[in-house]
CSV table of C-alpha atoms in Angstrom, one decimal:
chain,number,residue,atom,x,y,z
A,941,UNK,CA,5.9,22.2,-8.3
A,942,UNK,CA,6.1,20.5,-11.3
A,943,UNK,CA,3.4,17.9,-11.6
A,944,UNK,CA,2.7,15.0,-13.8
A,945,UNK,CA,-0.8,14.0,-14.0
A,946,UNK,CA,-1.0,10.0,-14.8
A,947,UNK,CA,-3.3,8.6,-17.3
A,948,UNK,CA,-6.6,7.6,-15.5
A,949,UNK,CA,-6.7,3.6,-14.9
A,950,UNK,CA,-9.5,1.3,-14.2
A,951,UNK,CA,-9.9,0.0,-10.6
A,952,UNK,CA,-10.1,-3.7,-8.9
A,953,UNK,CA,-11.2,-5.4,-6.2
A,954,UNK,CA,-8.6,-8.6,-6.5
A,955,UNK,CA,-5.3,-8.8,-6.4
A,956,UNK,CA,-3.2,-6.5,-8.9
A,957,UNK,CA,-1.3,-8.2,-11.5
A,958,UNK,CA,1.5,-6.4,-14.1
A,959,UNK,CA,3.0,-7.0,-17.4
A,960,UNK,CA,6.7,-7.2,-17.8
A,961,UNK,CA,6.4,-4.1,-20.0
A,962,UNK,CA,5.1,-2.0,-16.8
A,963,UNK,CA,1.3,-2.3,-17.8
A,964,UNK,CA,-1.7,-2.8,-15.1
A,965,UNK,CA,-3.5,-6.3,-15.8
A,966,UNK,CA,-5.7,-6.2,-13.1
A,967,UNK,CA,-8.9,-6.8,-14.9
A,968,UNK,CA,-9.2,-9.0,-18.7
A,969,UNK,CA,-11.2,-7.4,-21.5
A,970,UNK,CA,-14.4,-9.2,-20.0
A,971,UNK,CA,-14.5,-7.3,-16.8
A,972,UNK,CA,-13.3,-10.3,-14.6
A,973,UNK,CA,-10.4,-10.1,-11.9
A,974,UNK,CA,-7.4,-11.3,-12.8
A,975,UNK,CA,-6.4,-14.2,-11.5
A,976,UNK,CA,-3.1,-16.6,-11.4
A,977,UNK,CA,-4.3,-18.4,-14.4
A,978,UNK,CA,-4.8,-15.8,-16.2
A,979,UNK,CA,-1.5,-14.6,-15.1
A,980,UNK,CA,0.4,-17.9,-16.2
A,981,UNK,CA,-0.9,-18.0,-19.8
A,982,UNK,CA,-0.1,-14.2,-19.7
A,983,UNK,CA,3.3,-14.1,-17.9
A,984,UNK,CA,2.4,-11.3,-15.6
A,985,UNK,CA,3.9,-10.4,-12.6
A,986,UNK,CA,2.2,-10.1,-8.8
A,987,UNK,CA,2.2,-7.3,-6.9
A,988,UNK,CA,4.3,-6.5,-4.3
A,989,UNK,CA,1.9,-6.3,-1.6
A,990,UNK,CA,0.4,-9.9,-3.0
A,991,UNK,CA,3.9,-11.3,-2.4
A,992,UNK,CA,4.2,-9.5,1.1
A,993,UNK,CA,0.7,-10.7,2.1
A,994,UNK,CA,2.0,-14.4,2.6
A,995,UNK,CA,3.6,-13.1,6.0
A,996,UNK,CA,2.0,-13.9,9.2
A,997,UNK,CA,0.9,-10.4,10.8
A,998,UNK,CA,1.0,-11.3,14.2
A,999,UNK,CA,-0.1,-7.6,15.2
A,1000,UNK,CA,-3.2,-8.2,12.9
A,1001,UNK,CA,-4.1,-11.3,14.0
A,1002,UNK,CA,-4.3,-9.9,17.7
A,1003,UNK,CA,-6.1,-6.8,16.7
A,1004,UNK,CA,-9.0,-9.1,14.8
A,1005,UNK,CA,-9.4,-11.3,17.8
A,1006,UNK,CA,-9.4,-8.7,20.4
A,1007,UNK,CA,-12.0,-6.9,18.2
A,1008,UNK,CA,-14.1,-10.2,18.3
A,1009,UNK,CA,-13.7,-10.8,21.6
A,1010,UNK,CA,-15.2,-7.0,22.1
A,1011,UNK,CA,-17.9,-7.4,19.6
A,1012,UNK,CA,-19.0,-10.6,21.0
A,1013,UNK,CA,-18.9,-8.8,24.9
A,1014,UNK,CA,-21.1,-6.1,23.7
A,1015,UNK,CA,-23.5,-8.1,22.1
A,1016,UNK,CA,-24.4,-11.1,23.4
A,1017,UNK,CA,-26.9,-13.8,21.8
A,1018,UNK,CA,-30.0,-13.1,21.7
A,1019,UNK,CA,-32.7,-15.4,23.2
A,1020,UNK,CA,-33.2,-18.7,20.8
A,1021,UNK,CA,-30.6,-17.6,19.1
A,1022,UNK,CA,-28.6,-20.5,17.4
A,1023,UNK,CA,-24.6,-20.2,17.7
A,1024,UNK,CA,-24.2,-20.3,14.0
A,1025,UNK,CA,-26.5,-17.8,13.4
A,1026,UNK,CA,-24.9,-15.7,16.2
A,1027,UNK,CA,-21.6,-16.0,14.8
A,1028,UNK,CA,-23.2,-15.2,11.6
A,1029,UNK,CA,-24.3,-11.8,13.1
A,1030,UNK,CA,-20.9,-10.7,14.7
A,1031,UNK,CA,-18.8,-11.8,11.7
A,1032,UNK,CA,-21.1,-9.5,9.7
A,1033,UNK,CA,-20.2,-6.6,11.9
A,1034,UNK,CA,-16.7,-6.7,12.2
A,1035,UNK,CA,-16.9,-7.2,8.6
A,1036,UNK,CA,-18.9,-3.8,8.2
A,1037,UNK,CA,-16.5,-2.3,10.9
A,1038,UNK,CA,-13.5,-3.2,8.6
A,1039,UNK,CA,-14.7,-2.3,5.7
A,1040,UNK,CA,-15.5,1.2,6.6
A,1041,UNK,CA,-11.9,1.5,8.1
A,1042,UNK,CA,-10.9,0.7,4.9
A,1043,UNK,CA,-12.9,3.1,2.9
A,1044,UNK,CA,-11.5,5.7,5.0
A,1045,UNK,CA,-8.0,4.8,4.2
A,1046,UNK,CA,-8.8,4.4,0.6
A,1047,UNK,CA,-10.4,7.8,0.5
A,1048,UNK,CA,-7.3,9.9,2.2
A,1049,UNK,CA,-5.2,7.8,0.2
A,1050,UNK,CA,-7.2,8.9,-3.3
A,1051,UNK,CA,-7.4,12.8,-2.1
A,1052,UNK,CA,-3.8,12.9,-1.3
A,1053,UNK,CA,-3.2,11.7,-5.1
A,1054,UNK,CA,-5.7,14.5,-6.2
A,1055,UNK,CA,-3.3,16.9,-4.3
A,1056,UNK,CA,-0.2,15.7,-5.5
A,1057,UNK,CA,-2.1,16.4,-9.2
A,1058,UNK,CA,-3.3,19.7,-8.5
A,1059,UNK,CA,-7.2,18.3,-9.0
A,1060,UNK,CA,-8.3,18.0,-4.7
A,1061,UNK,CA,-11.1,19.8,-4.3
A,1062,UNK,CA,-12.0,20.2,-0.6
A,1063,UNK,CA,-15.6,21.1,-1.5
A,1064,UNK,CA,-16.4,18.0,-2.7
A,1065,UNK,CA,-14.7,16.2,0.5
A,1066,UNK,CA,-15.6,17.9,3.6
A,1067,UNK,CA,-15.0,15.5,6.3
A,1068,UNK,CA,-11.4,14.8,4.7
A,1069,UNK,CA,-10.2,18.2,4.3
A,1070,UNK,CA,-9.1,18.4,8.1
A,1071,UNK,CA,-7.2,15.4,7.6
A,1072,UNK,CA,-5.6,16.5,4.4
A,1073,UNK,CA,-4.3,19.9,4.8
A,1074,UNK,CA,-2.1,18.3,7.3
A,1075,UNK,CA,-0.7,17.3,4.4
A,1076,UNK,CA,-1.0,20.1,2.2
A,1077,UNK,CA,1.4,21.7,4.4
A,1078,UNK,CA,3.6,19.0,4.6
A,1079,UNK,CA,4.1,19.6,0.7
A,1080,UNK,CA,4.8,23.3,1.5
A,1081,UNK,CA,7.4,22.5,3.8
A,1082,UNK,CA,9.2,19.0,2.2
A,1083,UNK,CA,7.8,18.4,-1.4
A,1084,UNK,CA,10.0,20.2,-3.8
A,1085,UNK,CA,9.0,18.1,-7.4
A,1086,UNK,CA,6.7,15.8,-8.1
A,1087,UNK,CA,8.2,13.7,-10.5
A,1088,UNK,CA,5.0,11.2,-10.7
A,1089,UNK,CA,1.9,9.9,-9.1
A,1090,UNK,CA,0.9,6.6,-8.7
A,1091,UNK,CA,4.1,5.2,-10.6
A,1092,UNK,CA,4.0,1.7,-11.7
A,1093,UNK,CA,7.3,-0.1,-11.5
A,1094,UNK,CA,8.4,-3.8,-12.3
A,1095,UNK,CA,10.9,-5.8,-12.0
A,1096,UNK,CA,10.7,-8.5,-14.3
A,1097,UNK,CA,14.2,-10.1,-13.2
A,1098,UNK,CA,12.8,-11.2,-9.6
A,1099,UNK,CA,9.5,-11.4,-11.0
A,1100,UNK,CA,7.3,-8.6,-9.3
A,1101,UNK,CA,5.3,-5.3,-10.0
A,1102,UNK,CA,3.8,-2.5,-8.4
A,1103,UNK,CA,2.6,1.2,-7.9
A,1104,UNK,CA,5.0,3.5,-6.0
A,1105,UNK,CA,2.4,6.8,-4.5
A,1106,UNK,CA,4.4,9.0,-4.9
A,1107,UNK,CA,8.1,9.8,-7.0
A,1108,UNK,CA,9.4,13.2,-6.2
A,1109,UNK,CA,12.5,15.4,-4.7
A,1110,UNK,CA,12.6,16.7,-1.5
A,1111,UNK,CA,13.8,19.6,0.1
A,1112,UNK,CA,16.3,19.0,2.6
A,1113,UNK,CA,17.8,15.5,1.4
A,1114,UNK,CA,21.0,14.5,0.1
A,1115,UNK,CA,19.7,12.3,-2.6
A,1116,UNK,CA,18.2,13.3,-5.4
A,1117,UNK,CA,15.0,11.6,-5.5
A,1118,UNK,CA,12.4,9.7,-3.2
A,1119,UNK,CA,10.0,7.5,-3.3
A,1120,UNK,CA,7.1,8.1,-0.5
A,1121,UNK,CA,4.6,5.4,0.8
A,1122,UNK,CA,1.6,6.6,2.3
A,1123,UNK,CA,-0.1,4.9,5.6
A,1124,UNK,CA,-2.9,5.6,7.5
A,1125,UNK,CA,-3.1,4.6,11.3
A,1126,UNK,CA,-5.0,4.9,14.2
A,1127,UNK,CA,-2.4,7.0,16.0
A,1128,UNK,CA,-3.2,7.4,19.9
A,1129,UNK,CA,-0.9,9.2,22.4
A,1130,UNK,CA,1.5,10.1,19.6
A,1131,UNK,CA,2.7,6.6,19.2
A,1132,UNK,CA,3.4,5.4,15.6
A,1133,UNK,CA,3.9,1.9,14.7
A,1134,UNK,CA,6.6,1.8,11.9
A,1135,UNK,CA,5.3,-1.9,10.2
A,1136,UNK,CA,8.8,-4.2,9.3
A,1137,UNK,CA,6.6,-5.4,6.5
A,1138,UNK,CA,6.7,-1.1,5.4
A,1139,UNK,CA,10.4,-1.6,4.8
A,1140,UNK,CA,9.8,-4.6,2.9
A,1141,UNK,CA,7.8,-2.9,0.3
A,1142,UNK,CA,9.8,-0.1,-0.2
A,1143,UNK,CA,13.0,-2.1,-0.6
A,1144,UNK,CA,11.5,-3.9,-3.3
A,1145,UNK,CA,10.1,-0.7,-4.9
A,1146,UNK,CA,13.8,0.8,-4.6
A,1147,UNK,CA,14.8,-2.3,-6.7
A,1148,UNK,CA,13.0,-0.8,-9.8
A,1149,UNK,CA,14.8,3.0,-9.9
A,1150,UNK,CA,17.9,4.3,-11.4
A,1151,UNK,CA,19.3,6.4,-9.4
A,1152,UNK,CA,18.3,4.4,-6.5
A,1153,UNK,CA,16.2,6.5,-4.1
A,1154,UNK,CA,15.7,7.6,-0.9
A,1155,UNK,CA,13.0,5.8,0.8
A,1156,UNK,CA,10.3,7.1,3.1
A,1157,UNK,CA,6.6,5.8,4.8
A,1158,UNK,CA,4.0,8.9,5.4
A,1159,UNK,CA,1.9,8.2,8.1
A,1160,UNK,CA,-1.4,9.9,8.2
A,1161,UNK,CA,-3.5,9.7,11.6
A,1162,UNK,CA,-6.6,8.0,10.9
A,1163,UNK,CA,-7.9,8.8,14.6
A,1164,UNK,CA,-7.6,12.7,14.3
A,1165,UNK,CA,-6.2,14.9,12.3
A,1166,UNK,CA,-2.6,16.3,12.5
A,1167,UNK,CA,0.5,16.6,11.1
A,1168,UNK,CA,1.8,13.4,9.2
A,1169,UNK,CA,4.3,11.5,10.5
A,1170,UNK,CA,7.4,10.7,8.3
A,1171,UNK,CA,10.3,8.1,8.5
A,1172,UNK,CA,13.1,7.6,6.3
A,1173,UNK,CA,14.7,4.2,5.9
A,1174,UNK,CA,18.2,4.0,6.6
A,1175,UNK,CA,20.5,2.1,4.0
A,1176,UNK,CA,20.7,-1.0,6.1
A,1177,UNK,CA,17.2,-1.4,6.8
A,1178,UNK,CA,16.2,-1.2,2.8
A,1179,UNK,CA,19.2,-3.8,2.4
A,1180,UNK,CA,18.1,-6.3,5.3
A,1181,UNK,CA,14.2,-5.5,4.0
A,1182,UNK,CA,15.3,-6.8,0.3
A,1183,UNK,CA,16.5,-9.8,1.7
A,1184,UNK,CA,13.6,-10.6,3.2
A,1185,UNK,CA,11.3,-9.5,0.1
A,1186,UNK,CA,13.5,-11.8,-2.3
A,1187,UNK,CA,12.7,-14.8,-0.3
A,1188,UNK,CA,9.4,-14.3,-0.2
A,1189,UNK,CA,9.4,-14.0,-4.0
A,1190,UNK,CA,11.1,-17.5,-4.1
A,1191,UNK,CA,8.2,-18.7,-1.4
A,1192,UNK,CA,5.5,-17.6,-3.2
A,1193,UNK,CA,6.8,-18.8,-6.7
A,1194,UNK,CA,7.7,-22.4,-5.3
A,1195,UNK,CA,4.3,-22.5,-3.7
A,1196,UNK,CA,2.5,-21.5,-6.9
A,1197,UNK,CA,4.6,-23.3,-9.3
A,1198,UNK,CA,5.0,-20.3,-11.2
A,1199,UNK,CA,7.6,-17.7,-12.2
A,1200,UNK,CA,7.2,-15.1,-14.5
A,1201,UNK,CA,9.9,-14.9,-17.4
A,1202,UNK,CA,11.7,-11.9,-17.6
A,1203,UNK,CA,11.7,-9.8,-20.9
A,1204,UNK,CA,12.4,-6.3,-21.8
A,1205,UNK,CA,11.0,-3.8,-19.4
A,1206,UNK,CA,10.3,-0.2,-20.4
A,1207,UNK,CA,10.8,1.3,-17.3
A,1208,UNK,CA,14.0,1.3,-14.9
A,1209,UNK,CA,14.9,-2.0,-13.1
A,1210,UNK,CA,18.0,-2.5,-10.8
A,1211,UNK,CA,19.5,-6.0,-11.1
A,1212,UNK,CA,20.1,-6.4,-7.6
């Protein structure tokens, strides 16, 4: 495999923003997270995930409600505990659990990034290795060439940017290039949920490339180690996803009263 190692970048806990030239501007020189106020002054592009985040996610809302009910049932109010104190205690417990889940997903994502860059050290992440090893086997079967890892892409015409997990060439595929997006999911009984928002995200990234790449979602089981499960999205699914994503761009721009002005990009942008 040919590996291109990206320049290390500072991580941000806030929303992600990009310049029209394809640079990450997640934080400001003073170290504070970039906000919409900064974006207006600096003509920055919101991220794909920010735009998709406008959508209500019924499955996620139900999961949160179910978790809240279960947590409350298993931890009834203490004697003399005020309602507000009880609410805060349950919310904090759920927040701690959610943070643990998110941290695991972030660590898996970083470990896979390191595998693609040739820098993963199983001795430093022994608890992750059982989950990462199946991905390594997947790369032997499927990954022909790594063209870029954590590749920043922008589409100034439509006003957004993002970071692609993996830009590569796969074995046994007709299209010369592929973009792969990793997802962790608590898979039980072998059933994977491929959410519609995933294709919106990939459709948006796809419009930043020439030639047009194939799009793959690769799911890593966070419940127990297992082989990654991939879905290759069809052209029809991606076209439908792109139409929806364009509307999300427009909704965000209209509700925020801010539309980034297109300028020349130093990356590839498909005018679609």
